[in-house]
PDB file of C-alpha atoms in Angstrom:
ATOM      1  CA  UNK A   5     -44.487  -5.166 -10.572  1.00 44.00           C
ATOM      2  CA  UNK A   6     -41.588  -7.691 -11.174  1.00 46.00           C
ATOM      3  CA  UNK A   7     -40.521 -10.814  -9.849  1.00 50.00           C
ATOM      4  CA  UNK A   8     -38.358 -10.637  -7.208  1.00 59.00           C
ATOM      5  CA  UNK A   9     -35.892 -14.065  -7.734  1.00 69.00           C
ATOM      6  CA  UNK A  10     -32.783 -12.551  -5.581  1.00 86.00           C
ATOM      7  CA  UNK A  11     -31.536 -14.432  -3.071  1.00 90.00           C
ATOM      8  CA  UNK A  12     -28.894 -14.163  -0.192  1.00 91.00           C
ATOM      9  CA  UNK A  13     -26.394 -15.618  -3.015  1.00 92.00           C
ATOM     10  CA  UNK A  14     -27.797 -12.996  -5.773  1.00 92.00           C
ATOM     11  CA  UNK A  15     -28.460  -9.941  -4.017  1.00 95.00           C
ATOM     12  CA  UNK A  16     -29.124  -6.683  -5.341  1.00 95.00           C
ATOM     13  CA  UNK A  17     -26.997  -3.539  -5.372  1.00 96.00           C
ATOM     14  CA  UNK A  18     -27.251  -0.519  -3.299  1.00 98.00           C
ATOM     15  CA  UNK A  19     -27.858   0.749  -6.699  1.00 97.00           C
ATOM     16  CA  UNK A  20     -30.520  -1.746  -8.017  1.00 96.00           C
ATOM     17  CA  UNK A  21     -32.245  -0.999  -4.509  1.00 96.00           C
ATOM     18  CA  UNK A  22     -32.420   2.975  -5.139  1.00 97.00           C
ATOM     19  CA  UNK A  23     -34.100   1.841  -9.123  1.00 96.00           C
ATOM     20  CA  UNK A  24     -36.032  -0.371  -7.874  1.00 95.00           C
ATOM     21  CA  UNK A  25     -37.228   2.013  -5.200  1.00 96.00           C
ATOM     22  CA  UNK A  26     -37.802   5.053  -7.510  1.00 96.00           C
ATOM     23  CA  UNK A  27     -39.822   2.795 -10.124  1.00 94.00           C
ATOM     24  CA  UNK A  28     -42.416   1.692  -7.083  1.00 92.00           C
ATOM     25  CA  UNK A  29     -41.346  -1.745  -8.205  1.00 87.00           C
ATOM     26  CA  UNK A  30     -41.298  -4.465  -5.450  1.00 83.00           C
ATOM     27  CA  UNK A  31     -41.621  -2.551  -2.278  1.00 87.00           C
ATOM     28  CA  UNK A  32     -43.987  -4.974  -0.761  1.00 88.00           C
ATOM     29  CA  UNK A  33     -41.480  -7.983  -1.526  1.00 90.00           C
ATOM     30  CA  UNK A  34     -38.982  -9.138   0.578  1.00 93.00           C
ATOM     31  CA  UNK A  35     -35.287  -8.366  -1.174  1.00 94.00           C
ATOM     32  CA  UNK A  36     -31.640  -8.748  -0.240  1.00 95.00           C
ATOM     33  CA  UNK A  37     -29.331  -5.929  -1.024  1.00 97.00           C
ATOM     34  CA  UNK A  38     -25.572  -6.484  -0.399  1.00 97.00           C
ATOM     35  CA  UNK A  39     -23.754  -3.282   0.649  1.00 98.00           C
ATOM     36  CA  UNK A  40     -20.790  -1.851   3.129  1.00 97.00           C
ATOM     37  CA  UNK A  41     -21.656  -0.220   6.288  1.00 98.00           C
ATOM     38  CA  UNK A  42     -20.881   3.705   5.457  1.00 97.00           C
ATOM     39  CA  UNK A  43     -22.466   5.069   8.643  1.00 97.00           C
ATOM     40  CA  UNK A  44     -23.897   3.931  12.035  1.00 98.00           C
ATOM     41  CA  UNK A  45     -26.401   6.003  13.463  1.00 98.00           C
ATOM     42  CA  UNK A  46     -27.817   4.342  16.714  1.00 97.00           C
ATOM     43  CA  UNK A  47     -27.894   1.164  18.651  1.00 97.00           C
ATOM     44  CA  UNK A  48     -30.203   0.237  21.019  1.00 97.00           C
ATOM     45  CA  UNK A  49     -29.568  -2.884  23.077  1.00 94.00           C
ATOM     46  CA  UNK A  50     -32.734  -3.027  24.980  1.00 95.00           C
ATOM     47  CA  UNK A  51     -34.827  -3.475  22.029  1.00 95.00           C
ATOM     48  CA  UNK A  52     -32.210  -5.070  19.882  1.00 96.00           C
ATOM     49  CA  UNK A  53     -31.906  -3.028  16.700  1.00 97.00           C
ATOM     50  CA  UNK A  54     -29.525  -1.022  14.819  1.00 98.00           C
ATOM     51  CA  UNK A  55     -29.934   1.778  12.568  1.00 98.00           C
ATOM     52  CA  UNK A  56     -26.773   2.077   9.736  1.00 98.00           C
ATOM     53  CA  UNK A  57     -26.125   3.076   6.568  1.00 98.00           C
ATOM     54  CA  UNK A  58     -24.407   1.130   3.446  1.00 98.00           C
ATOM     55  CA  UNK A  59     -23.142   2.288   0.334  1.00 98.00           C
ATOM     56  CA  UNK A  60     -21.640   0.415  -2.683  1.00 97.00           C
ATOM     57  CA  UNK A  61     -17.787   1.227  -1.650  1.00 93.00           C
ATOM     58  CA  UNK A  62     -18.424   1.885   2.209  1.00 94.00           C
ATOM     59  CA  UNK A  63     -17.912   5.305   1.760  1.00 93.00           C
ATOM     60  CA  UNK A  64     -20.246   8.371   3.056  1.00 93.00           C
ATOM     61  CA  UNK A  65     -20.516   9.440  -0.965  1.00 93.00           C
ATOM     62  CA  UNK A  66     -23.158   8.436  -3.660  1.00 96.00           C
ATOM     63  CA  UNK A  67     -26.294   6.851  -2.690  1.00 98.00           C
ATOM     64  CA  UNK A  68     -26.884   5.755   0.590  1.00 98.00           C
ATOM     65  CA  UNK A  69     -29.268   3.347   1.710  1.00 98.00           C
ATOM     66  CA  UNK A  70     -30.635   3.657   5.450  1.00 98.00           C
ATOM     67  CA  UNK A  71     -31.412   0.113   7.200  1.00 98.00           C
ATOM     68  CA  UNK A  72     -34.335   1.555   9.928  1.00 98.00           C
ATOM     69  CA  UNK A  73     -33.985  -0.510  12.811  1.00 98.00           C
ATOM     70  CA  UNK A  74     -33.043  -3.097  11.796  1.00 98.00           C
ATOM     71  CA  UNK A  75     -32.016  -6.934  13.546  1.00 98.00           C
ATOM     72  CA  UNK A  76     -28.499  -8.449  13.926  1.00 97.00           C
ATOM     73  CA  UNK A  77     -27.311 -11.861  12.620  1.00 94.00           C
ATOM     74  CA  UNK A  78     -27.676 -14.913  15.203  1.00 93.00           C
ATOM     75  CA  UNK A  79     -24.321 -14.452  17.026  1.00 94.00           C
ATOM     76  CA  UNK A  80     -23.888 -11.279  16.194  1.00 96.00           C
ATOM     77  CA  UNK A  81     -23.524  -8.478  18.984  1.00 96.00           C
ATOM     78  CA  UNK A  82     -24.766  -5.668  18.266  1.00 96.00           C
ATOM     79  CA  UNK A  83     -21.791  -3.351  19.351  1.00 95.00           C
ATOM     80  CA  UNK A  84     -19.635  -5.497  16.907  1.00 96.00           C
ATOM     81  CA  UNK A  85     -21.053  -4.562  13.440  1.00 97.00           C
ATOM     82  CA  UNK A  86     -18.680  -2.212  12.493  1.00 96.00           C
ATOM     83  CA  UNK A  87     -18.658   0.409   9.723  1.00 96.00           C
ATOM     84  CA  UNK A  88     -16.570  -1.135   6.306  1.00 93.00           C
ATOM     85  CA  UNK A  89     -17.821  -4.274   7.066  1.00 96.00           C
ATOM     86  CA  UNK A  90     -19.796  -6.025   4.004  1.00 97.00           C
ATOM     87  CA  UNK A  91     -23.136  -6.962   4.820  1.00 98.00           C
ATOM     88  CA  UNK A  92     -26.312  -8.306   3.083  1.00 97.00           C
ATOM     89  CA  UNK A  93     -29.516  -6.915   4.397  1.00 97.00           C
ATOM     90  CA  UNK A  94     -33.000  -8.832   4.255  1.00 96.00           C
ATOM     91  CA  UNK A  95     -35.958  -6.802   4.003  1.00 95.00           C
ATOM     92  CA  UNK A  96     -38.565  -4.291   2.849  1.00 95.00           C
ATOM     93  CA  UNK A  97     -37.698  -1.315   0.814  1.00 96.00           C
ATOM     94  CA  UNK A  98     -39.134   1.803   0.781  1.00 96.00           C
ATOM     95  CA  UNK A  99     -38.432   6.112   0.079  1.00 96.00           C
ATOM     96  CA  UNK A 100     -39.432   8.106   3.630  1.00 96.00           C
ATOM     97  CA  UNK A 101     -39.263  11.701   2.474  1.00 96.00           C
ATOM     98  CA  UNK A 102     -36.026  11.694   0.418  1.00 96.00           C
ATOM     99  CA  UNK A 103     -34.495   8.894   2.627  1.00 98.00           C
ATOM    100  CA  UNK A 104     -33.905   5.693   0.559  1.00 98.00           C
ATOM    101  CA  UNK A 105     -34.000   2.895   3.000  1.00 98.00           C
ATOM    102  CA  UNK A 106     -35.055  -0.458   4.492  1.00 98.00           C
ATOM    103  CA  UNK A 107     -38.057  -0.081   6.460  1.00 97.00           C
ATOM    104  CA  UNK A 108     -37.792  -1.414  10.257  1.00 97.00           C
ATOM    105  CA  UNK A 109     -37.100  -4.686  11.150  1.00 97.00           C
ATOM    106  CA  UNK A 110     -35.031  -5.825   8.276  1.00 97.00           C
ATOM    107  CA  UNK A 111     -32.207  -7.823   9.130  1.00 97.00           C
ATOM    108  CA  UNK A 112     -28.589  -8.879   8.420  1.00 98.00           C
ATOM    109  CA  UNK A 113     -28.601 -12.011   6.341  1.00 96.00           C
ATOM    110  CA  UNK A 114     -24.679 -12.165   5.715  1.00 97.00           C
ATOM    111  CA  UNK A 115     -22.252 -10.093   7.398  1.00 98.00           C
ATOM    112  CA  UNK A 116     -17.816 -10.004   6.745  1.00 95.00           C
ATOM    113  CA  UNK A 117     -16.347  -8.279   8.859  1.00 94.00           C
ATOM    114  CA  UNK A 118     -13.310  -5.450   7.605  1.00 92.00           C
ATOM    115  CA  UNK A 119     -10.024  -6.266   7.069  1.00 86.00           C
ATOM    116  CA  UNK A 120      -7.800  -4.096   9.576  1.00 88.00           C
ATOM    117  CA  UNK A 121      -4.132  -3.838   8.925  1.00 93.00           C
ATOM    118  CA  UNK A 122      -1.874  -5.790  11.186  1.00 94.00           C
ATOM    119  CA  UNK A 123       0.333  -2.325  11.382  1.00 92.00           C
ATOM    120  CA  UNK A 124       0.367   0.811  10.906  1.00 94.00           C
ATOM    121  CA  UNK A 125       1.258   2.966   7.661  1.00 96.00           C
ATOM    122  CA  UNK A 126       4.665   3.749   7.617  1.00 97.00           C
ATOM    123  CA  UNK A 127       8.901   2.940   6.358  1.00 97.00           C
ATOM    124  CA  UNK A 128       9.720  -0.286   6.626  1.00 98.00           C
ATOM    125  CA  UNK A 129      12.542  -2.508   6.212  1.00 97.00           C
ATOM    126  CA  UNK A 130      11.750  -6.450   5.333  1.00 98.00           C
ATOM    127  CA  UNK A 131      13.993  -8.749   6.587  1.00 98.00           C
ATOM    128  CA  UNK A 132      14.384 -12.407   5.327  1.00 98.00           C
ATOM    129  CA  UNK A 133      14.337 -15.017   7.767  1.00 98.00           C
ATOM    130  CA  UNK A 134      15.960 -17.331   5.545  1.00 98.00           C
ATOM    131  CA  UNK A 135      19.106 -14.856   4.922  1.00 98.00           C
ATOM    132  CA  UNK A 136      19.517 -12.691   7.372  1.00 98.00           C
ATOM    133  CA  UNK A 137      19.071 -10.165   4.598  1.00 98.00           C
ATOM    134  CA  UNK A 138      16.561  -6.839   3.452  1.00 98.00           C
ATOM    135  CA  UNK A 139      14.766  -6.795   0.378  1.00 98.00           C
ATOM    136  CA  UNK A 140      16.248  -3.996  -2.103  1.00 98.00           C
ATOM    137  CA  UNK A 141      16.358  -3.444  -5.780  1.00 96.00           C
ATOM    138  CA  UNK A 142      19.175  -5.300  -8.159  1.00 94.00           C
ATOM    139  CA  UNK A 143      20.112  -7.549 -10.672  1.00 89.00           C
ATOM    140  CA  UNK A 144      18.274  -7.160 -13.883  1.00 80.00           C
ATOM    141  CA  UNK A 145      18.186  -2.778 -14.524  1.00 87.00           C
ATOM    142  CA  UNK A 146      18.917  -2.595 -10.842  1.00 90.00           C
ATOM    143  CA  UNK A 147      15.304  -2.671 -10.480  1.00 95.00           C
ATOM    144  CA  UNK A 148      14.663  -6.415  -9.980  1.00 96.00           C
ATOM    145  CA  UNK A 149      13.623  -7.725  -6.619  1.00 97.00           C
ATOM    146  CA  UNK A 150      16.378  -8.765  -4.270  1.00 98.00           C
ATOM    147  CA  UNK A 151      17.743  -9.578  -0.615  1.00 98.00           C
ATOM    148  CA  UNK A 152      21.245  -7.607   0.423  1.00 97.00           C
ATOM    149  CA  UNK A 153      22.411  -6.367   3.267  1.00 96.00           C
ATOM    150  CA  UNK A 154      21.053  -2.735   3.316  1.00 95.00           C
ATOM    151  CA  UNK A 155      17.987  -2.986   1.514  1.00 96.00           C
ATOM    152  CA  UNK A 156      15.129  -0.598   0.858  1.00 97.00           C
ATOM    153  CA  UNK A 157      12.473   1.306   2.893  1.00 97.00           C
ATOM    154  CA  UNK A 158       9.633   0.342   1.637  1.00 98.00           C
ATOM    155  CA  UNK A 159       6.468   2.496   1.862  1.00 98.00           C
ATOM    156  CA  UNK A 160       3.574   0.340   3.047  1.00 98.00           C
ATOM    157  CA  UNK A 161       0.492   0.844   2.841  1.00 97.00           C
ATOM    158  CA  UNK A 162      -3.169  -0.610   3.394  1.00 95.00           C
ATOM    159  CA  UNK A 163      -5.783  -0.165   0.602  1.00 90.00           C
ATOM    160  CA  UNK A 164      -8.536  -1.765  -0.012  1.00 83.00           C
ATOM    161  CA  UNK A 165      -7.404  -4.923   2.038  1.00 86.00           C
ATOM    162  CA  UNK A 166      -4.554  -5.245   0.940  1.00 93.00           C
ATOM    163  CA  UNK A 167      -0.823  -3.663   1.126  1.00 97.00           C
ATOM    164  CA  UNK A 168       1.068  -1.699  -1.298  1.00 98.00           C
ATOM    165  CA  UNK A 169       5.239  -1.321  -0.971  1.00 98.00           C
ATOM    166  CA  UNK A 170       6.287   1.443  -2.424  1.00 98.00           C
ATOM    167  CA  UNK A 171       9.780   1.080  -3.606  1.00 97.00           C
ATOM    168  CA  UNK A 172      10.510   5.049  -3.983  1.00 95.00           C
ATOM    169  CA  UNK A 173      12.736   3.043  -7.163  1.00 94.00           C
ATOM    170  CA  UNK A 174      10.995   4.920 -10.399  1.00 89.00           C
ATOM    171  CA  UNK A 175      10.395   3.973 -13.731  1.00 80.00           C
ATOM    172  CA  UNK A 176       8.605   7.229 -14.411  1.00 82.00           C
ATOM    173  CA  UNK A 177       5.634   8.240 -13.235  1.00 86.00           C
ATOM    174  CA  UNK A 178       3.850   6.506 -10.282  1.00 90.00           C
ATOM    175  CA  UNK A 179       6.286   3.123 -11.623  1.00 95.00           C
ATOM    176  CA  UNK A 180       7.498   3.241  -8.057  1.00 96.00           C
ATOM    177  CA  UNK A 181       6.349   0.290  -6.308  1.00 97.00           C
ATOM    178  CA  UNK A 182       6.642  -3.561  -5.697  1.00 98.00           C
ATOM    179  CA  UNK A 183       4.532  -4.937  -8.506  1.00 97.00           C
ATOM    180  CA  UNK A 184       5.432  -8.782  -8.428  1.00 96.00           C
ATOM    181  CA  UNK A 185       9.399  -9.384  -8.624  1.00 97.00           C
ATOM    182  CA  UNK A 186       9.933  -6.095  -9.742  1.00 97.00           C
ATOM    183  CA  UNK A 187      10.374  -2.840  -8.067  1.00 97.00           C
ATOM    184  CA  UNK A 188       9.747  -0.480 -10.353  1.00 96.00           C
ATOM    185  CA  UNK A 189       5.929  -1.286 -11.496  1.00 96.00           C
ATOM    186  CA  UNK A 190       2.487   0.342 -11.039  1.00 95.00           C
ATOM    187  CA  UNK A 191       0.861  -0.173  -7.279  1.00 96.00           C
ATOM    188  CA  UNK A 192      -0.373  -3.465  -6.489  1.00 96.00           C
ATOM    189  CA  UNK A 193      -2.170  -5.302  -3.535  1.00 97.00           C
ATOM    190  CA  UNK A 194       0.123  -7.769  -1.593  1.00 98.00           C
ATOM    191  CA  UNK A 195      -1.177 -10.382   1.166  1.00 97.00           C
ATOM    192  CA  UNK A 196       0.576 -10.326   4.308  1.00 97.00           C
ATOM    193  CA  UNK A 197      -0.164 -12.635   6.425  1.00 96.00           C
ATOM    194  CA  UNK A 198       1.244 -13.612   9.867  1.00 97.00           C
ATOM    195  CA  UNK A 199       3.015 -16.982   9.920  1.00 97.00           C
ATOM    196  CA  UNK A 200       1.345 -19.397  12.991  1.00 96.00           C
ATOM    197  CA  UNK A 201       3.322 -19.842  16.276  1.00 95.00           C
ATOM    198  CA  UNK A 202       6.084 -17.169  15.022  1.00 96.00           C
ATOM    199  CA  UNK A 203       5.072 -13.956  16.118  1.00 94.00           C
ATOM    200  CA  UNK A 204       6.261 -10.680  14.128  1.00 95.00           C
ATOM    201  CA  UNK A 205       6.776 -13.056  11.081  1.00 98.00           C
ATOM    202  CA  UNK A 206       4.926 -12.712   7.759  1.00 98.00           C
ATOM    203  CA  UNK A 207       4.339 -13.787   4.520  1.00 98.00           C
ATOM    204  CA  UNK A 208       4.038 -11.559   1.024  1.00 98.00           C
ATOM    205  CA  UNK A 209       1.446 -13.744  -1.748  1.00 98.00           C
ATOM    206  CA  UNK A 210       0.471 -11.870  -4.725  1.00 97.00           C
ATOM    207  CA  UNK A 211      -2.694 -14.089  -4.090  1.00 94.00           C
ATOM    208  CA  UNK A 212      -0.984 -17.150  -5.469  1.00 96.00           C
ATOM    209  CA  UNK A 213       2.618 -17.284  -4.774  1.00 98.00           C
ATOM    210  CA  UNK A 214       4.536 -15.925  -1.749  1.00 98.00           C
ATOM    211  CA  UNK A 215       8.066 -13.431  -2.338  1.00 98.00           C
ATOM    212  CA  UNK A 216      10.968 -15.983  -1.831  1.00 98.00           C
ATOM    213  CA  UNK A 217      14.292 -15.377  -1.370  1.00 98.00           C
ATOM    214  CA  UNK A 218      16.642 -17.547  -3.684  1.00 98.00           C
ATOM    215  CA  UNK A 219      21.157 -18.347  -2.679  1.00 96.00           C
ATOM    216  CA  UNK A 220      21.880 -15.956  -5.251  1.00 97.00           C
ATOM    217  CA  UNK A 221      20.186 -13.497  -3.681  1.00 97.00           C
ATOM    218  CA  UNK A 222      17.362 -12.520  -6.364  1.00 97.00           C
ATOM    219  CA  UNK A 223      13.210 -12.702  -4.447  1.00 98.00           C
ATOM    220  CA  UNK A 224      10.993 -15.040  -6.729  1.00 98.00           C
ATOM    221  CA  UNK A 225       7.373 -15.342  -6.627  1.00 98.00           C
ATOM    222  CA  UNK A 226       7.302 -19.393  -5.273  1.00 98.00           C
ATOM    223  CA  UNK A 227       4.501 -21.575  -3.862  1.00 97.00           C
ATOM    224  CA  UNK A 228       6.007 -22.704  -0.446  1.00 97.00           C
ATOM    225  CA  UNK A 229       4.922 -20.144   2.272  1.00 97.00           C
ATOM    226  CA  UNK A 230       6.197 -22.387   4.908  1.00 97.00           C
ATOM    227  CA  UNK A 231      10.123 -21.777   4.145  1.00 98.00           C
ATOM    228  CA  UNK A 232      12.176 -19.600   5.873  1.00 98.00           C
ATOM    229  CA  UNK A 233      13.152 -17.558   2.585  1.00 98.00           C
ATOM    230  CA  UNK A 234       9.513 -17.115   2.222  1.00 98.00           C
ATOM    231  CA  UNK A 235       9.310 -14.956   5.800  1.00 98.00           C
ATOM    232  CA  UNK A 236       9.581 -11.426   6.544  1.00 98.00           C
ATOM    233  CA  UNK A 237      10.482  -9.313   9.907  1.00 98.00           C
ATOM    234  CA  UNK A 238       9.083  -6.077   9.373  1.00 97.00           C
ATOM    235  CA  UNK A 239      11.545  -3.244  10.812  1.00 96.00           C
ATOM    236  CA  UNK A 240      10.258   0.118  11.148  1.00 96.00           C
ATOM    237  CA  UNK A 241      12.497   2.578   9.365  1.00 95.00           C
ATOM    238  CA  UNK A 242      12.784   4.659  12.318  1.00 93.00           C
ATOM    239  CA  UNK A 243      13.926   1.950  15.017  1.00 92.00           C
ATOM    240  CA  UNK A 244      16.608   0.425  12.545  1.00 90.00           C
ATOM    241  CA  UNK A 245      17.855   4.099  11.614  1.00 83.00           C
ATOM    242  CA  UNK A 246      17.999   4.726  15.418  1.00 85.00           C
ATOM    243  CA  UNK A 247      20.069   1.159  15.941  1.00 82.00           C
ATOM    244  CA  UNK A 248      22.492   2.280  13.388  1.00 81.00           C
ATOM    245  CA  UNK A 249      23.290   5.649  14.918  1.00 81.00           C
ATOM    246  CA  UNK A 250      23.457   3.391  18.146  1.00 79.00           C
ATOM    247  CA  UNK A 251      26.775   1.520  16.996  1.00 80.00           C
ATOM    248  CA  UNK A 252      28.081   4.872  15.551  1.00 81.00           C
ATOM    249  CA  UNK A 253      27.835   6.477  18.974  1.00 67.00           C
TER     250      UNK A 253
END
């Protein structure tokens, strides 16, 4: 047998789980295994339990570790666990036929909820609050982030919790997006992030720093998310294409 010293702050891997589950080791221990929720295959509210699924990456590939009716967190509804969200499950393990799994009555210990993206995939233009102006591609190569007054339609995208822009502005191969003030890098995940009390504007952080518009018209990476030159519109590609025809007409 081993010693099982894992805690809710040191839990083990969907991984770890299947090992420890296919060496006999620890199955009559209590464990925590932290995981995302891949599947959900039943609820039932009258006798409180849940039967899902989690995976390392919260997809329905690789192994899959069953949690067999198992009990919510303390405030947690049942009908709001929700599949991508990352959980840490207390319990018993054990191998029913070739199911890998926690055995009934096991229970979520720590649960965080997904991300969802405030908008849907699509073109869109960013417009500065600060300037009046859309962030394009200039200065330096032509490539360096800027504000002017067409700018660029940026791809956007949500992976992994976070946002990629593509730029469509390529330095060869997939060099085509936003990758901190340039426009012409590999993909990276941006923060956006709706400013309080101003609704449809956001802020873009590389984690740190927020995209800032300068007077001479160049986007920095700066610390103050609260200025205006630090706040976005998002236009839809579409709807400002169809505005432009509109004054054309």
């Amino acid at each position: 047998d081993v010693h099982i010293a894992n805690t809710i702050e040191d839990p083990y891997t969907v991984a770890k789980a299947f090992e420890l589950i296919d060496a006999g080791q620890a199955l009559n221990e209590v464990v925590f295994v932290k995981g995302i929720i891949s599947k959900i295959d039943s609820i039932n509210a009258d006798q409180a339990f849940i039967t899902y699924w989690i995976s390392a990456d919260g997809t329905a590939e690789g192994q899959q570790l069953q949690c067999y009716k198992g009990k919510t967190l303390e405030g947690l509804a049942l009908a709001d666990i929700e599949v991508g969200a990352e959980v840490s499950v207390k319990g018993n393990l054990k191998k029913y036929g070739e199911t890998y799994e926690f055995d009934a009555n096991n229970e979520i210990a720590a649960y965080k909820a997904p991300v969802k993206p405030l908008f849907a995939a699509g073109k869109y233009y960013l417009l500065n609050k600060g300037t009046g102006k859309y962030l394009a591609g200039g200065a330096s190569w032509g490539t360096h982030a800027v504000v002017n007054a067409d700018g660029l339609d940026y791809g956007i995208a949500f992976v992994d919790g976070k946002y990629t822009l593509d730029s469509q502005v390529s330095n060869g191969g997939n060099n085509h997006f936003l990758n901190g003030e340039w426009n012409d890098g590999a993909a990276m995940g941006w923060t956006i992030t709706p400013v309080a009390g101003a609704e449809g504007l956001y802020t873009i952080s590389n984690g740190t720093n927020f995209l800032t518009a300068q007077a001479d018209n160049q986007v920095l990476l700066q610390g103050d998310a609260t200025a205006e030159a630090a706040q976005w519109t998002l236009v839809a590609a579409a709807d400002r294409d169809a505005a432009n025809i509109a004054t054309l007409a």
